[in-house]
Amino acid sequence: MSDCIFCKIAAGEIPSNKVYEDETVLAFYDLNPMAKVHVLIIPKEHIANVAEIDASNSAVVAHIFEVIAKIAKDLGLDEGYRVVSNCKEFAGQSVYHLHFHLLGGEQLSMNMC
Ligand code: 5GP
Ligand code: ZN
């Protein structure tokens, strides 16, 4: 999508601090970290949010979770981490390109909402 900031990051048109990249997935540090380690993992193809996941695109989501496990190991998040995806207004989604927040590197709050 031409006006999507994460599509532009995936295309290399906007710079990002990359953690991992392959043909279908990109991971980069969040601009406004909410924890000591805060990485965003996105599919390179535009999917708006988790509500848009279906049989036609779920393979990349499965791959994203393999990538998350690898990144967490590589970054030494052995004591634990949280994976979050905000979907639409009530959850505070601000970028409408599917992304998973990987949060860790410290004790996280138990407040889930
Ligand atoms: P959401 O609020 O949609 O769940 O998460 C969007 C996240 O993207 C926010 O945590 C925000 O800090 C991050 N973000 C927004 N624009 C950029 C950007 O241009 N670069 C990076 N690295 N992160 C961004
Ligand atoms: Zn996009």
Short mmCIF file of N, CA and C and ligand atoms in Angstrom, two decimals:
data_model
loop_
_atom_site.label_atom_id
_atom_site.label_comp_id
_atom_site.label_asym_id
_atom_site.label_seq_id
_atom_site.Cartn_x
_atom_site.Cartn_y
_atom_site.Cartn_z
N MET A 1 0.85 -1.21 0.00
CA MET A 1 0.00 0.00 0.00
C MET A 1 0.87 1.25 0.00
N SER A 2 0.61 2.16 -0.87
CA SER A 2 1.53 3.27 -1.10
C SER A 2 1.62 4.23 0.08
N ASP A 3 0.54 4.38 0.86
CA ASP A 3 0.60 5.35 1.96
C ASP A 3 0.80 4.67 3.31
N CYS A 4 1.31 3.45 3.31
CA CYS A 4 1.49 2.70 4.56
C CYS A 4 2.95 2.79 5.01
N ILE A 5 3.16 3.30 6.22
CA ILE A 5 4.52 3.53 6.71
C ILE A 5 5.32 2.22 6.84
N PHE A 6 4.65 1.13 7.26
CA PHE A 6 5.39 -0.13 7.41
C PHE A 6 5.67 -0.77 6.05
N CYS A 7 4.81 -0.56 5.05
CA CYS A 7 5.15 -0.99 3.68
C CYS A 7 6.40 -0.25 3.21
N LYS A 8 6.50 1.03 3.55
CA LYS A 8 7.67 1.82 3.14
C LYS A 8 8.92 1.35 3.88
N ILE A 9 8.79 1.00 5.15
CA ILE A 9 9.93 0.45 5.89
C ILE A 9 10.34 -0.90 5.28
N ALA A 10 9.34 -1.74 4.95
CA ALA A 10 9.64 -3.05 4.36
C ALA A 10 10.34 -2.91 3.01
N ALA A 11 9.99 -1.85 2.27
CA ALA A 11 10.60 -1.62 0.95
C ALA A 11 11.93 -0.89 1.05
N GLY A 12 12.32 -0.49 2.26
CA GLY A 12 13.58 0.23 2.44
C GLY A 12 13.49 1.71 2.10
N GLU A 13 12.26 2.20 1.89
CA GLU A 13 12.08 3.62 1.53
C GLU A 13 12.18 4.51 2.77
N ILE A 14 11.87 3.95 3.94
CA ILE A 14 12.07 4.64 5.22
C ILE A 14 13.05 3.78 6.02
N PRO A 15 14.10 4.39 6.58
CA PRO A 15 15.10 3.59 7.31
C PRO A 15 14.55 3.02 8.61
N SER A 16 15.09 1.88 9.01
CA SER A 16 14.73 1.29 10.30
C SER A 16 15.96 0.60 10.86
N ASN A 17 15.93 0.40 12.16
CA ASN A 17 17.03 -0.29 12.84
C ASN A 17 16.71 -1.78 12.84
N LYS A 18 17.18 -2.48 11.82
CA LYS A 18 16.76 -3.87 11.57
C LYS A 18 17.38 -4.86 12.55
N VAL A 19 16.56 -5.83 12.93
CA VAL A 19 17.01 -6.92 13.80
C VAL A 19 17.09 -8.21 12.98
N TYR A 20 16.20 -8.36 12.02
CA TYR A 20 16.11 -9.59 11.23
C TYR A 20 15.39 -9.27 9.92
N GLU A 21 15.82 -9.93 8.85
CA GLU A 21 15.11 -9.78 7.57
C GLU A 21 15.25 -11.04 6.75
N ASP A 22 14.16 -11.45 6.11
CA ASP A 22 14.24 -12.48 5.08
C ASP A 22 13.28 -12.09 3.96
N GLU A 23 12.93 -13.02 3.09
CA GLU A 23 12.10 -12.68 1.92
C GLU A 23 10.72 -12.16 2.28
N THR A 24 10.17 -12.66 3.39
CA THR A 24 8.76 -12.36 3.69
C THR A 24 8.54 -11.58 4.98
N VAL A 25 9.58 -11.48 5.81
CA VAL A 25 9.41 -10.90 7.15
C VAL A 25 10.53 -9.90 7.44
N LEU A 26 10.17 -8.83 8.18
CA LEU A 26 11.16 -7.86 8.64
C LEU A 26 10.92 -7.61 10.13
N ALA A 27 12.00 -7.48 10.88
CA ALA A 27 11.90 -7.10 12.30
C ALA A 27 12.83 -5.93 12.54
N PHE A 28 12.34 -4.95 13.29
CA PHE A 28 13.13 -3.74 13.56
C PHE A 28 12.73 -3.18 14.92
N TYR A 29 13.64 -2.38 15.49
CA TYR A 29 13.37 -1.80 16.81
C TYR A 29 12.29 -0.72 16.71
N ASP A 30 11.38 -0.72 17.69
CA ASP A 30 10.34 0.30 17.76
C ASP A 30 10.96 1.67 18.04
N LEU A 31 10.43 2.69 17.35
CA LEU A 31 10.91 4.07 17.50
C LEU A 31 10.67 4.61 18.91
N ASN A 32 9.63 4.11 19.56
CA ASN A 32 9.23 4.62 20.87
C ASN A 32 9.10 3.44 21.83
N PRO A 33 10.27 2.91 22.30
CA PRO A 33 10.23 1.62 23.03
C PRO A 33 9.44 1.68 24.34
N MET A 34 8.63 0.64 24.56
CA MET A 34 7.83 0.51 25.78
C MET A 34 8.47 -0.46 26.77
N ALA A 35 9.61 -1.01 26.43
CA ALA A 35 10.36 -1.90 27.32
C ALA A 35 11.82 -1.81 26.90
N LYS A 36 12.73 -2.38 27.73
CA LYS A 36 14.16 -2.30 27.40
C LYS A 36 14.43 -2.88 26.01
N VAL A 37 13.74 -3.97 25.70
CA VAL A 37 13.80 -4.52 24.33
C VAL A 37 12.39 -4.43 23.74
N HIS A 38 12.26 -3.75 22.63
CA HIS A 38 10.95 -3.60 21.96
C HIS A 38 11.18 -3.67 20.45
N VAL A 39 10.84 -4.82 19.91
CA VAL A 39 11.03 -5.09 18.48
C VAL A 39 9.67 -5.27 17.83
N LEU A 40 9.53 -4.77 16.60
CA LEU A 40 8.32 -4.99 15.82
C LEU A 40 8.63 -6.01 14.73
N ILE A 41 7.74 -6.98 14.57
CA ILE A 41 7.91 -7.99 13.52
C ILE A 41 6.73 -7.86 12.57
N ILE A 42 7.04 -7.68 11.29
CA ILE A 42 5.97 -7.45 10.29
C ILE A 42 6.14 -8.39 9.10
N PRO A 43 5.01 -8.72 8.46
CA PRO A 43 5.12 -9.37 7.14
C PRO A 43 5.44 -8.28 6.12
N LYS A 44 6.21 -8.61 5.09
CA LYS A 44 6.49 -7.60 4.06
C LYS A 44 5.24 -7.29 3.24
N GLU A 45 4.36 -8.28 3.10
CA GLU A 45 3.10 -8.02 2.38
C GLU A 45 2.16 -7.24 3.29
N HIS A 46 1.34 -6.39 2.70
CA HIS A 46 0.43 -5.59 3.50
C HIS A 46 -0.78 -6.42 3.95
N ILE A 47 -0.89 -6.57 5.27
CA ILE A 47 -2.07 -7.16 5.92
C ILE A 47 -2.43 -6.13 6.98
N ALA A 48 -3.68 -5.70 7.09
CA ALA A 48 -4.02 -4.57 7.96
C ALA A 48 -3.83 -4.89 9.44
N ASN A 49 -4.28 -6.05 9.86
CA ASN A 49 -4.21 -6.43 11.28
C ASN A 49 -4.62 -7.90 11.42
N VAL A 50 -4.67 -8.39 12.65
CA VAL A 50 -4.96 -9.82 12.84
C VAL A 50 -6.36 -10.20 12.35
N ALA A 51 -7.26 -9.21 12.27
CA ALA A 51 -8.61 -9.49 11.77
C ALA A 51 -8.59 -9.88 10.29
N GLU A 52 -7.49 -9.57 9.61
CA GLU A 52 -7.38 -9.86 8.17
C GLU A 52 -6.64 -11.17 7.89
N ILE A 53 -6.28 -11.91 8.94
CA ILE A 53 -5.57 -13.18 8.74
C ILE A 53 -6.57 -14.24 8.34
N ASP A 54 -6.28 -14.94 7.23
CA ASP A 54 -7.13 -16.05 6.80
C ASP A 54 -6.24 -17.11 6.14
N ALA A 55 -6.87 -18.11 5.54
CA ALA A 55 -6.10 -19.23 4.98
C ALA A 55 -5.15 -18.78 3.88
N SER A 56 -5.45 -17.65 3.25
CA SER A 56 -4.61 -17.20 2.14
C SER A 56 -3.29 -16.56 2.60
N ASN A 57 -3.22 -16.12 3.86
CA ASN A 57 -2.00 -15.42 4.30
C ASN A 57 -1.46 -15.91 5.65
N SER A 58 -2.06 -16.95 6.21
CA SER A 58 -1.64 -17.36 7.55
C SER A 58 -0.25 -18.02 7.59
N ALA A 59 0.25 -18.46 6.43
CA ALA A 59 1.58 -19.08 6.43
C ALA A 59 2.64 -18.07 6.88
N VAL A 60 2.50 -16.82 6.46
CA VAL A 60 3.50 -15.83 6.86
C VAL A 60 3.40 -15.53 8.35
N VAL A 61 2.20 -15.66 8.90
CA VAL A 61 2.02 -15.43 10.34
C VAL A 61 2.71 -16.57 11.13
N ALA A 62 2.55 -17.79 10.66
CA ALA A 62 3.25 -18.91 11.30
C ALA A 62 4.76 -18.68 11.24
N HIS A 63 5.22 -18.21 10.10
CA HIS A 63 6.66 -17.94 9.94
C HIS A 63 7.10 -16.83 10.90
N ILE A 64 6.27 -15.81 11.05
CA ILE A 64 6.59 -14.71 11.97
C ILE A 64 6.85 -15.26 13.38
N PHE A 65 6.04 -16.23 13.81
CA PHE A 65 6.24 -16.76 15.16
C PHE A 65 7.52 -17.58 15.27
N GLU A 66 7.93 -18.23 14.19
CA GLU A 66 9.25 -18.88 14.20
C GLU A 66 10.35 -17.83 14.32
N VAL A 67 10.18 -16.72 13.59
CA VAL A 67 11.17 -15.63 13.62
C VAL A 67 11.22 -15.01 15.01
N ILE A 68 10.07 -14.82 15.64
CA ILE A 68 10.04 -14.25 16.99
C ILE A 68 10.84 -15.12 17.96
N ALA A 69 10.66 -16.42 17.89
CA ALA A 69 11.40 -17.33 18.78
C ALA A 69 12.90 -17.20 18.54
N LYS A 70 13.29 -17.08 17.28
CA LYS A 70 14.72 -16.93 16.95
C LYS A 70 15.26 -15.60 17.47
N ILE A 71 14.54 -14.51 17.23
CA ILE A 71 15.00 -13.19 17.69
C ILE A 71 15.14 -13.18 19.21
N ALA A 72 14.13 -13.74 19.89
CA ALA A 72 14.16 -13.75 21.36
C ALA A 72 15.41 -14.50 21.86
N LYS A 73 15.74 -15.60 21.21
CA LYS A 73 16.97 -16.35 21.59
C LYS A 73 18.19 -15.50 21.30
N ASP A 74 18.23 -14.91 20.09
CA ASP A 74 19.41 -14.12 19.69
C ASP A 74 19.62 -12.92 20.60
N LEU A 75 18.53 -12.32 21.09
CA LEU A 75 18.65 -11.14 21.95
C LEU A 75 18.77 -11.51 23.43
N GLY A 76 18.78 -12.82 23.71
CA GLY A 76 19.01 -13.27 25.09
C GLY A 76 17.83 -13.06 26.02
N LEU A 77 16.63 -13.14 25.47
CA LEU A 77 15.43 -12.93 26.30
C LEU A 77 15.01 -14.23 26.99
N ASP A 78 16.00 -14.89 27.59
CA ASP A 78 15.76 -16.23 28.14
C ASP A 78 14.81 -16.23 29.33
N GLU A 79 14.73 -15.10 30.02
CA GLU A 79 13.86 -15.05 31.21
C GLU A 79 12.41 -14.77 30.86
N GLY A 80 12.13 -14.52 29.60
CA GLY A 80 10.75 -14.34 29.17
C GLY A 80 10.52 -13.07 28.39
N TYR A 81 9.42 -13.05 27.71
CA TYR A 81 9.06 -11.90 26.88
C TYR A 81 7.57 -11.96 26.58
N ARG A 82 7.06 -10.89 26.01
CA ARG A 82 5.64 -10.80 25.66
C ARG A 82 5.51 -10.48 24.18
N VAL A 83 4.50 -11.09 23.54
CA VAL A 83 4.19 -10.82 22.13
C VAL A 83 2.77 -10.28 22.08
N VAL A 84 2.61 -9.09 21.48
CA VAL A 84 1.31 -8.41 21.47
C VAL A 84 1.03 -7.90 20.06
N SER A 85 -0.25 -7.99 19.66
CA SER A 85 -0.67 -7.34 18.42
C SER A 85 -1.97 -6.60 18.68
N ASN A 86 -1.94 -5.28 18.55
CA ASN A 86 -3.14 -4.47 18.76
C ASN A 86 -3.97 -4.48 17.48
N CYS A 87 -5.29 -4.71 17.65
CA CYS A 87 -6.18 -4.80 16.49
C CYS A 87 -7.29 -3.77 16.59
N LYS A 88 -7.24 -2.76 15.73
CA LYS A 88 -8.26 -1.71 15.58
C LYS A 88 -8.29 -0.74 16.78
N GLU A 89 -9.24 0.18 16.74
CA GLU A 89 -9.26 1.35 17.63
C GLU A 89 -9.27 1.00 19.12
N PHE A 90 -10.13 0.09 19.54
CA PHE A 90 -10.27 -0.19 20.97
C PHE A 90 -8.97 -0.72 21.57
N ALA A 91 -8.14 -1.33 20.75
CA ALA A 91 -6.86 -1.87 21.24
C ALA A 91 -5.72 -0.88 21.04
N GLY A 92 -6.01 0.27 20.41
CA GLY A 92 -4.99 1.29 20.23
C GLY A 92 -4.07 1.06 19.04
N GLN A 93 -4.56 0.31 18.04
CA GLN A 93 -3.73 0.13 16.85
C GLN A 93 -3.52 1.48 16.16
N SER A 94 -2.26 1.87 15.96
CA SER A 94 -1.98 3.16 15.33
C SER A 94 -1.43 3.00 13.92
N VAL A 95 -0.82 1.86 13.62
CA VAL A 95 -0.33 1.60 12.26
C VAL A 95 -1.09 0.39 11.72
N TYR A 96 -1.83 0.63 10.63
CA TYR A 96 -2.69 -0.42 10.09
C TYR A 96 -1.94 -1.29 9.06
N HIS A 97 -0.84 -1.85 9.52
CA HIS A 97 -0.09 -2.90 8.82
C HIS A 97 0.26 -3.89 9.92
N LEU A 98 -0.14 -5.14 9.76
CA LEU A 98 0.03 -6.15 10.81
C LEU A 98 1.43 -6.11 11.40
N HIS A 99 1.49 -6.06 12.73
CA HIS A 99 2.79 -6.10 13.40
C HIS A 99 2.62 -6.73 14.77
N PHE A 100 3.66 -7.41 15.19
CA PHE A 100 3.70 -8.03 16.51
C PHE A 100 4.78 -7.32 17.31
N HIS A 101 4.41 -6.85 18.50
CA HIS A 101 5.37 -6.24 19.41
C HIS A 101 6.04 -7.36 20.19
N LEU A 102 7.35 -7.39 20.19
CA LEU A 102 8.12 -8.30 21.05
C LEU A 102 8.74 -7.44 22.15
N LEU A 103 8.29 -7.68 23.39
CA LEU A 103 8.68 -6.84 24.53
C LEU A 103 9.42 -7.70 25.55
N GLY A 104 10.54 -7.20 26.04
CA GLY A 104 11.28 -7.98 27.03
C GLY A 104 12.49 -7.23 27.53
N GLY A 105 13.42 -7.99 28.11
CA GLY A 105 14.65 -7.40 28.63
C GLY A 105 14.52 -6.89 30.05
N GLU A 106 13.34 -7.02 30.64
CA GLU A 106 13.08 -6.59 32.02
C GLU A 106 11.77 -7.25 32.49
N GLN A 107 11.49 -7.13 33.79
CA GLN A 107 10.22 -7.61 34.33
C GLN A 107 9.09 -6.76 33.74
N LEU A 108 8.10 -7.39 33.13
CA LEU A 108 6.99 -6.66 32.51
C LEU A 108 5.81 -6.59 33.46
N SER A 109 5.03 -5.51 33.32
CA SER A 109 3.82 -5.37 34.10
C SER A 109 2.81 -6.48 33.77
N MET A 110 2.03 -6.89 34.75
CA MET A 110 0.99 -7.91 34.50
C MET A 110 -0.29 -7.28 33.97
N ASN A 111 -0.29 -5.95 33.83
CA ASN A 111 -1.47 -5.25 33.35
C ASN A 111 -1.64 -5.50 31.84
N MET A 112 -2.65 -6.24 31.48
CA MET A 112 -2.86 -6.62 30.08
C MET A 112 -3.86 -5.73 29.37
N CYS A 113 -4.45 -4.78 30.07
CA CYS A 113 -5.44 -3.94 29.38
C CYS A 113 -5.43 -2.52 29.94
P1 5GP B 1 0.47 0.02 17.38
O1 5GP B 1 0.15 1.23 18.21
O2 5GP B 1 -0.16 0.12 16.01
O3 5GP B 1 0.20 -1.28 18.04
O4 5GP B 1 2.05 0.04 17.20
C1 5GP B 1 2.70 0.83 16.26
C2 5GP B 1 4.11 0.98 16.74
O5 5GP B 1 4.89 1.45 15.66
C3 5GP B 1 4.30 1.99 17.88
O6 5GP B 1 4.86 1.33 19.00
C4 5GP B 1 5.22 3.05 17.30
O7 5GP B 1 6.16 3.50 18.23
C5 5GP B 1 5.87 2.32 16.14
N1 5GP B 1 6.25 3.16 15.02
C6 5GP B 1 5.46 4.04 14.36
N2 5GP B 1 6.12 4.61 13.34
C7 5GP B 1 7.36 4.04 13.35
C8 5GP B 1 8.52 4.22 12.51
O8 5GP B 1 8.54 5.00 11.55
N3 5GP B 1 9.61 3.48 12.82
C9 5GP B 1 9.63 2.60 13.87
N4 5GP B 1 10.77 1.91 14.08
N5 5GP B 1 8.56 2.40 14.67
C10 5GP B 1 7.44 3.12 14.41
ZN ZN B 2 1.50 -1.82 4.73
#
